[in-house]
Short mmCIF file of C-alpha atoms in Angstrom, two decimals:
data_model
loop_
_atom_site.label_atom_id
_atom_site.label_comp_id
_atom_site.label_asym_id
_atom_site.label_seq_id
_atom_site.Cartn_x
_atom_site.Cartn_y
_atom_site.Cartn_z
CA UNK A 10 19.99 -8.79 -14.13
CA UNK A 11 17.45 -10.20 -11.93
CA UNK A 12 13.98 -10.13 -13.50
CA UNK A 13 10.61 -9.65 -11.81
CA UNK A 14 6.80 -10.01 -12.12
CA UNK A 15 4.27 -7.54 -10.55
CA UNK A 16 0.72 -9.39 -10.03
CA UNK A 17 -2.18 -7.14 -9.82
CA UNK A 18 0.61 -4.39 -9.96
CA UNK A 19 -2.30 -1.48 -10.07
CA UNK A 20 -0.40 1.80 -10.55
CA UNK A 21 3.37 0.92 -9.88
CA UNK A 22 4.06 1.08 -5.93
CA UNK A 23 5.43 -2.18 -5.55
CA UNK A 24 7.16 -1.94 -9.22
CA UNK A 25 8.83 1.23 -8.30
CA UNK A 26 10.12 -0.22 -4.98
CA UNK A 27 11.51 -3.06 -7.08
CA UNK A 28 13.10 -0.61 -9.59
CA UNK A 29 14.57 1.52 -6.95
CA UNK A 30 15.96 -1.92 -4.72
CA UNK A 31 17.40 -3.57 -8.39
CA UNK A 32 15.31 -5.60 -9.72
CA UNK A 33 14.25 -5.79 -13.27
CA UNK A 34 10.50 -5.72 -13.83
CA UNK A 35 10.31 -7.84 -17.13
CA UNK A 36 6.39 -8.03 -16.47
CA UNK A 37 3.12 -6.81 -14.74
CA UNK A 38 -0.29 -8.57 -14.86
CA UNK A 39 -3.20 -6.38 -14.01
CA UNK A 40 -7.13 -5.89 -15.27
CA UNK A 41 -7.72 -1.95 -14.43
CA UNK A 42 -7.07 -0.13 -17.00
CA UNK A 43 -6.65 3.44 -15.34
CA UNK A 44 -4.12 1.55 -13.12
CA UNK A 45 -2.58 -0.18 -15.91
CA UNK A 46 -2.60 2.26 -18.48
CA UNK A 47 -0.51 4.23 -15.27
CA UNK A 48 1.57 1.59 -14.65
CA UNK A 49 2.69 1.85 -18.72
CA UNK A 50 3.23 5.42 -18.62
CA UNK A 51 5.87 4.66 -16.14
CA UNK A 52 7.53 1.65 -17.06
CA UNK A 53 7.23 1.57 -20.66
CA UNK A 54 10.18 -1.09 -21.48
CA UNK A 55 7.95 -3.66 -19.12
CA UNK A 56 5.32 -6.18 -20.77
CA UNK A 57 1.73 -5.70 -19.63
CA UNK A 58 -0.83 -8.16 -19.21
CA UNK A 59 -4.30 -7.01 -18.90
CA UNK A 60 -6.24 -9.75 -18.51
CA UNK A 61 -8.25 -11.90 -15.84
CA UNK A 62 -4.73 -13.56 -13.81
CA UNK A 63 -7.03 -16.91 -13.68
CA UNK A 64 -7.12 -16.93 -17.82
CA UNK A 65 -3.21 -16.26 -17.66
CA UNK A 66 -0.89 -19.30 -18.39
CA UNK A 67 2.59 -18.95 -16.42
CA UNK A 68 4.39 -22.05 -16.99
CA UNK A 69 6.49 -20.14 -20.48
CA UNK A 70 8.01 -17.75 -17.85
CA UNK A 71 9.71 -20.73 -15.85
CA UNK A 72 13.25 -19.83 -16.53
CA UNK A 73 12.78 -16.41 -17.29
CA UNK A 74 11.40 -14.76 -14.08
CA UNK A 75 14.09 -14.94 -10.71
CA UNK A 76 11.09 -13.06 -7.97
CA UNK A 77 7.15 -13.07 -8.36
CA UNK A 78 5.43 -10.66 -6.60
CA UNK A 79 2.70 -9.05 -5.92
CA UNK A 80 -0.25 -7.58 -3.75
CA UNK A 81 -3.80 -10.01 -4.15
CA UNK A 82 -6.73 -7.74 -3.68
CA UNK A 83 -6.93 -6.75 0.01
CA UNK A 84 -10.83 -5.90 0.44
CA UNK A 85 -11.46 -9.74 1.13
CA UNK A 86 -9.38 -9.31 4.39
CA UNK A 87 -9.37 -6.29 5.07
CA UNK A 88 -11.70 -4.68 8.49
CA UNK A 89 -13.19 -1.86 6.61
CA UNK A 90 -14.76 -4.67 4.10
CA UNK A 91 -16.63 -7.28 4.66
CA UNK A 92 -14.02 -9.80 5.61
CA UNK A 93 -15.22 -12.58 3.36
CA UNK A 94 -12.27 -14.00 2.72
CA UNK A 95 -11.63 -17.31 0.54
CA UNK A 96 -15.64 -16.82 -0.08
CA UNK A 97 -15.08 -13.16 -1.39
CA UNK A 98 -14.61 -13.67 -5.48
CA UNK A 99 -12.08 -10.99 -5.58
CA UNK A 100 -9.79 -13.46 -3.62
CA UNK A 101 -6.84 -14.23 -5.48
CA UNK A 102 -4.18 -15.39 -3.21
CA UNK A 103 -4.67 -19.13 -4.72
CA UNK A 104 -3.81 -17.29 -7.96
CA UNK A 105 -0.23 -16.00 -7.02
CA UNK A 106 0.72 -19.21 -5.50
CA UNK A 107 -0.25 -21.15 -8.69
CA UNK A 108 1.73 -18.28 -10.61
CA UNK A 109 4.71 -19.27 -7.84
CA UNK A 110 3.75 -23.08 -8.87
CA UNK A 111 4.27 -22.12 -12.25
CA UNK A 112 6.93 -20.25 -12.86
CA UNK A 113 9.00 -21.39 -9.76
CA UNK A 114 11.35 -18.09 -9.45
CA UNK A 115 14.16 -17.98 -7.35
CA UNK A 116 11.90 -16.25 -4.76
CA UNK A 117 8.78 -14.56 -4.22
CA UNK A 118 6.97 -11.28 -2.22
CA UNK A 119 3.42 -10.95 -1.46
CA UNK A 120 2.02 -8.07 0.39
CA UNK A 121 -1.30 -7.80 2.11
CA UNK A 122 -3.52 -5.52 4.75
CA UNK A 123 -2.88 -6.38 8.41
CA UNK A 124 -6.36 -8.49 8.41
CA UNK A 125 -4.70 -11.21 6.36
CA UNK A 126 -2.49 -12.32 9.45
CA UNK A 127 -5.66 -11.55 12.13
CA UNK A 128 -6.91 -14.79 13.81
CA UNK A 129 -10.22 -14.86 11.70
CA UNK A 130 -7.83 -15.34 8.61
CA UNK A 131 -5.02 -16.83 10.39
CA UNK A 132 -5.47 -20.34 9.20
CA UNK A 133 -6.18 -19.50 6.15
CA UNK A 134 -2.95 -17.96 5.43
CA UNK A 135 -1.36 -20.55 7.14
CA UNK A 136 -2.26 -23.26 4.98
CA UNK A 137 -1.47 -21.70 1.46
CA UNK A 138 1.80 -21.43 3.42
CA UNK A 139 2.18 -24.31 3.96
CA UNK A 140 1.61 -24.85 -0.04
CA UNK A 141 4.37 -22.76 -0.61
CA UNK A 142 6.61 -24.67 1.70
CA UNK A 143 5.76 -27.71 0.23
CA UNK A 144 7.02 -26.08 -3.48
CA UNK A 145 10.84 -25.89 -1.83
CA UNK A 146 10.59 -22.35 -0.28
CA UNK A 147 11.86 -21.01 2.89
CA UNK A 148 8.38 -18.80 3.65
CA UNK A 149 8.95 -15.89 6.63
CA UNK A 150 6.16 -13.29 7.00
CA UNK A 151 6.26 -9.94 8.89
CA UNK A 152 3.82 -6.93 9.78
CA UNK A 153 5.41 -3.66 8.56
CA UNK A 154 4.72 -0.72 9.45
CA UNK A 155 5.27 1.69 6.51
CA UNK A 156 6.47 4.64 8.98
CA UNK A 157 9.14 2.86 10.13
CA UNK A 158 11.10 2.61 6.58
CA UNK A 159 10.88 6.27 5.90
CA UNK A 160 7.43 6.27 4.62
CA UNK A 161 5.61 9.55 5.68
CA UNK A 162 2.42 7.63 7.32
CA UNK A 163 1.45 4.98 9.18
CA UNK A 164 0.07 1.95 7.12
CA UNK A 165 0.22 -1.81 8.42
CA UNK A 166 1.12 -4.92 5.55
CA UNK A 167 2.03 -8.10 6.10
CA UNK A 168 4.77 -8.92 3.87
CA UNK A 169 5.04 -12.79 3.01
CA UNK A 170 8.42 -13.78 1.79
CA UNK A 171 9.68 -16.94 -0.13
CA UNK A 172 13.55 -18.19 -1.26
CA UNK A 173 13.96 -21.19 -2.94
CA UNK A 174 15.94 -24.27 -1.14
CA UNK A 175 14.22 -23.95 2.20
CA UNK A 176 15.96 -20.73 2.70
CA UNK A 177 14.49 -18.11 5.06
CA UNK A 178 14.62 -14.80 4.23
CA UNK A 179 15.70 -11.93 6.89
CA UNK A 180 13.51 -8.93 7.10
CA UNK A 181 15.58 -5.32 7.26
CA UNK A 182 15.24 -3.65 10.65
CA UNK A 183 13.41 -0.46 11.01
CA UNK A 184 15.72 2.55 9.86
CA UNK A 185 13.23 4.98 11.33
CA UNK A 186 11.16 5.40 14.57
CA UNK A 187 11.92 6.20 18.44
CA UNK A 188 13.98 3.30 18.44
CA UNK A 189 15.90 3.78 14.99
CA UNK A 190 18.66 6.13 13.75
CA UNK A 191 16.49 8.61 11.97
CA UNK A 192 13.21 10.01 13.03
CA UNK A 193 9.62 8.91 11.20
CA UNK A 194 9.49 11.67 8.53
CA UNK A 195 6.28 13.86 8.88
CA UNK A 196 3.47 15.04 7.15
CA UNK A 197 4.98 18.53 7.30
CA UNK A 198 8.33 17.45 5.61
CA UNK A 199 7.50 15.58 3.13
CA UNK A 200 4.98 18.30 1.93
CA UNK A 201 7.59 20.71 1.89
CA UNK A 202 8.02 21.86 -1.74
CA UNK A 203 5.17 19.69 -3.02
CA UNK A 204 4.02 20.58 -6.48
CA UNK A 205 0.43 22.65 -7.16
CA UNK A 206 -1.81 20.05 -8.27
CA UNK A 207 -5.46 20.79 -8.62
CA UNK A 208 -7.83 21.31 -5.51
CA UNK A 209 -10.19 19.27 -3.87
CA UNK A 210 -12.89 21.52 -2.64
CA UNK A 211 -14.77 19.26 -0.45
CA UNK A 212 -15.99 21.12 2.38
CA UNK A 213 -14.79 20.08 6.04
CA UNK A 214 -18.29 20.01 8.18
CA UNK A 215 -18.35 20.17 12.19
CA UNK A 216 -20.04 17.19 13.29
CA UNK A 217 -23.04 17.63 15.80
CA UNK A 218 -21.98 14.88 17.84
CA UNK A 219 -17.75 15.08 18.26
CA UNK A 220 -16.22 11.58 19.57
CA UNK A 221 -13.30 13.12 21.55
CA UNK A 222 -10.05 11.26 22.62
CA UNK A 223 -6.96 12.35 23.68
CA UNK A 224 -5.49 13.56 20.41
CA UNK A 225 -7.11 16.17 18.46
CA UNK A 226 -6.03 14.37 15.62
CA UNK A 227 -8.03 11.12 16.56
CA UNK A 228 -11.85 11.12 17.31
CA UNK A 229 -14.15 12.74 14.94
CA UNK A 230 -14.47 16.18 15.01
CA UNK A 231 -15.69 16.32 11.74
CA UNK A 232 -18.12 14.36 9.21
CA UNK A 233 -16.56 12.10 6.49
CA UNK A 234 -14.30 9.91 6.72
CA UNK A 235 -11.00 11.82 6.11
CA UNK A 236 -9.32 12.94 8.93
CA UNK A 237 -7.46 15.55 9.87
CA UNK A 238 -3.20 15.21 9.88
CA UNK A 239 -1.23 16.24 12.31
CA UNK A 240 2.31 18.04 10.18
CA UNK A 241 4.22 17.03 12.60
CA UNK A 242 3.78 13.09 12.54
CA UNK A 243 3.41 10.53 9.57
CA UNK A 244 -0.07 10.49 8.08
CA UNK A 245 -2.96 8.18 8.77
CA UNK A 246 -2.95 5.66 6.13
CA UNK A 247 -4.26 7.08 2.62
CA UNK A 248 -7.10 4.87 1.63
CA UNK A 249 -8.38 3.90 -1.79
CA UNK A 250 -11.25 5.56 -1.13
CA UNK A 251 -10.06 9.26 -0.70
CA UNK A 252 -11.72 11.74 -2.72
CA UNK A 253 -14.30 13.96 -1.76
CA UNK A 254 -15.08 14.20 1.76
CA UNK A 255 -13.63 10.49 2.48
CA UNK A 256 -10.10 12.55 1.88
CA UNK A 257 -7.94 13.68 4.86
CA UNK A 258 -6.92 17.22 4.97
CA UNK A 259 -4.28 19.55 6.68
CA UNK A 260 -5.27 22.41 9.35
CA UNK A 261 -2.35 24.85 8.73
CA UNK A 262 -3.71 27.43 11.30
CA UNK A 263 -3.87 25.10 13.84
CA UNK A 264 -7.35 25.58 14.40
CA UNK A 265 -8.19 21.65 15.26
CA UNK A 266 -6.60 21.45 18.86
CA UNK A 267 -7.80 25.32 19.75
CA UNK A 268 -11.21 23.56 19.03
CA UNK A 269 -10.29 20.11 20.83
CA UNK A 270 -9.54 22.06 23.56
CA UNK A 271 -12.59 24.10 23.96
CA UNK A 272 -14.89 20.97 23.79
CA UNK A 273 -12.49 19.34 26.35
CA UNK A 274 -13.70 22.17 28.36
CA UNK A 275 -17.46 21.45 28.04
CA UNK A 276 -18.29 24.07 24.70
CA UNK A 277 -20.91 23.37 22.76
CA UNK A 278 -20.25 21.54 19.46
CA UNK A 279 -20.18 23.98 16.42
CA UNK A 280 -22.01 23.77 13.28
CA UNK A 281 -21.11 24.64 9.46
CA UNK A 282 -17.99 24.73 7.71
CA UNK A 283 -14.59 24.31 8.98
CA UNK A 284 -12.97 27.01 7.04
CA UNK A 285 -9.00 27.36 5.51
CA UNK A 286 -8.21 23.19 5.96
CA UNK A 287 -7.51 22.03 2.79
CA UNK A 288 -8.23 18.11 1.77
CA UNK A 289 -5.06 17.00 0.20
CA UNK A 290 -4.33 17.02 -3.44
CA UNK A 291 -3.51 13.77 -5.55
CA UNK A 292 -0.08 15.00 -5.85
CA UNK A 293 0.03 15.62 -2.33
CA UNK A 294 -1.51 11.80 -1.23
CA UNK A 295 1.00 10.62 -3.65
CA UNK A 296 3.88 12.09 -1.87
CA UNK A 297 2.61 10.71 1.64
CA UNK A 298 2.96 7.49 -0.52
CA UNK A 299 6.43 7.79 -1.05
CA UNK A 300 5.65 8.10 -4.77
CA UNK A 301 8.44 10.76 -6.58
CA UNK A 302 7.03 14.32 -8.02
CA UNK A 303 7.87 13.20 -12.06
CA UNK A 304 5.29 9.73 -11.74
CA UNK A 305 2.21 10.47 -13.77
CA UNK A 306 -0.88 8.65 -12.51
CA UNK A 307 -3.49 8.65 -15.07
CA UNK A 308 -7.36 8.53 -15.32
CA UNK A 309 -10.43 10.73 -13.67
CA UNK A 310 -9.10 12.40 -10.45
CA UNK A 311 -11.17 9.89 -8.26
CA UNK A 312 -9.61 7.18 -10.02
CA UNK A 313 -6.16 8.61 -9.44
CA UNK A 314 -6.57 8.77 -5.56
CA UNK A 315 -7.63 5.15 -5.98
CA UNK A 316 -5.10 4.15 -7.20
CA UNK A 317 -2.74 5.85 -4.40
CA UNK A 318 -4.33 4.20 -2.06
CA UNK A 319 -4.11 0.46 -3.18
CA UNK A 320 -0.64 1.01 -4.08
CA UNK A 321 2.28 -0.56 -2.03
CA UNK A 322 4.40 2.54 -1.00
CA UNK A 323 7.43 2.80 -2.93
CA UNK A 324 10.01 3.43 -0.16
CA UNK A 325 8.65 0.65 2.23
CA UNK A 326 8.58 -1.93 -0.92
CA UNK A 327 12.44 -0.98 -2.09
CA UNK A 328 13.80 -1.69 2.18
CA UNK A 329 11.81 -5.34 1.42
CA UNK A 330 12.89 -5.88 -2.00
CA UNK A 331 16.60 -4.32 -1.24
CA UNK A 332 17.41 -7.30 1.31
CA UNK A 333 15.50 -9.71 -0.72
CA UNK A 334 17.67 -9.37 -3.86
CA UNK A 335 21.08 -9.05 -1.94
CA UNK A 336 19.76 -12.52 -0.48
CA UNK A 337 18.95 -14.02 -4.21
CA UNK A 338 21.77 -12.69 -5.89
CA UNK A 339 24.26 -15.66 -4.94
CA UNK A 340 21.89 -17.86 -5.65
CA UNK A 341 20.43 -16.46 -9.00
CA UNK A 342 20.38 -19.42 -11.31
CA UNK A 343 19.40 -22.18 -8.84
CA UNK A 344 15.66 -22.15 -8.79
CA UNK A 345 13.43 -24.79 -7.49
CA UNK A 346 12.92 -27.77 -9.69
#
């Protein structure tokens, strides 16, 4: 059995993908409780830690833990924040890499928003790699995107990946995509079947001033901040703050490029309510998160699509995890000193 740790695991994405590649999650650290109290209504044999990870003493799981991982709060890095960084409080990368210190697994897995790798953060990440390097770890990082592993939307993470000894871990090649063996799965397919959930009845507005682009998809056509989805390609990436009007939604009459089209032509933007385009349900957001039907996210609706959003889709984390444990499983037992 190879046993795991999920830092700041919020509702489950990246323990699910761990579950699903192998691993054993033994343990998951995290301080929300609607996110937690999800997280233990889906993995009820794993031990919970809901404190503050800076109060949290690590060194009596040396031995016991083979892979830490984790995603550290992304608003500090990511563009639709403030980018703050190491001066944001809600920083906690120095936190997993003392829990790495600590414990000194057999490997770890951190995952992050695109901004982390950006050249305003760049040398940032670079030296707390170079921390990790200097604990005895082979340390490769990678942008993913999510699409490209089977994930039904487009999301960027960098995933930053440690094996003890020096070794360097190999990343799995895409498996979907124009250049893979299977196409990127849709919007339309993996809605197919999906569950009734209940319905969010924000209104989709026409906005008086359309930004057009080439896609009717892209632009804004509309006021909020969710977007419209095209079935018939992945999603835009669901974000953590979905609900209400900041929730994208689905145009099954294919009303959005008839109306792309006559603005294209010079008309006149419209006014009032976009009728018969539904803003996706939570079950719905979870599916375009890879998360199965039968897991049970718990809390206030809005907290529910929050926690969708910050969650590591399952799919994309089990293709990671998957090569990562086939990688540590000859070496299970030697862990750095």
């Amino acid at each position: 059995m190879m046993r795991a740790i999920d830092l700041f695991c919020g509702a489950g994405g990246l323990s699910l993908g761990l579950k699903q590649a192998g691993w054993t999650v033994t343990h998951a650290l995290e301080i929300n409780q609607d996110a937690i109290a999800t997280h233990r209504r889906n993995f009820p044999n794993t031990i919970h830690i809901d404190i503050d990870i800076a109060k949290y003493n690590f060194h009596p799981l040396k031995g016991h833990i083979d892979l830490v991982a984790g995603g550290p709060p992304c608003q500090p890095f990511s563009v639709s924040g403030k980018q703050l960084g190491n001066n944001d409080i809600r920083d906690m990368v120095p936190e997993f890499v003392r829990a790495v210190d600590e414990i000194r697994p057999a490997a770890f897995l951190m995952e992050n928003v695109s901004g982390l790798v950006s050249p305003k953060f760049s040398a940032y990440l670079d030296m707390w790699v170079e921390k990790l390097r200097d604990l005895g770890y082979g340390v490769t990082l990678m942008l993913l995107n999510a699409a490209d592993y089977g994930v039904p939307q487009k999301r960027m993470r960098v995933f930053v990946v440690g094996i003890a000894e020096g070794i360097n871990f190999a990343f799995p090649g895409p498996t979907h995509g124009h250049d893979a063996s299977r196409p990127y799965v849709s919007v339309g397919e993996a809605l197919s079947g999906c569950i009734e959930d209940a319905t969010n009845n924000a209104k989709v507005t026409f906005c008086k001033n359309p930004v057009m682009r080439k896609s009717p998809y892209a632009g804004m056509l509309f006021n909020g901040k969710g977007r419209p989805l095209d079935i018939n390609e992945p999603s835009k990436t669901i974000p953590a703050t979905a609900g209400g009007n900041r929730t994208h939604f689905l145009d099954p009459l294919n009303q959005i490029p008839i109306y792309h089209t006559y603005l294209a032509k010079g008309g006149k933007a419209r006014e009032g309510t976009l009728e018969f385009c539904p803003r996706l349900t939570v079950k719905q957001s979870a599916r375009l998160q890879a998360f199965p039907d039968d897991f049970v996210f718990t809390g206030r609706k809005s907290s529910q699509y929050c926690q969708i959003g910050n969650a590591v889709p399952p799919t994309l984390a089990a293709a990671v995890a998957g090569s990562l444990l086939v990688q540590c499983a000859s070496m299970k037992g030697r862990k750095v000193a």
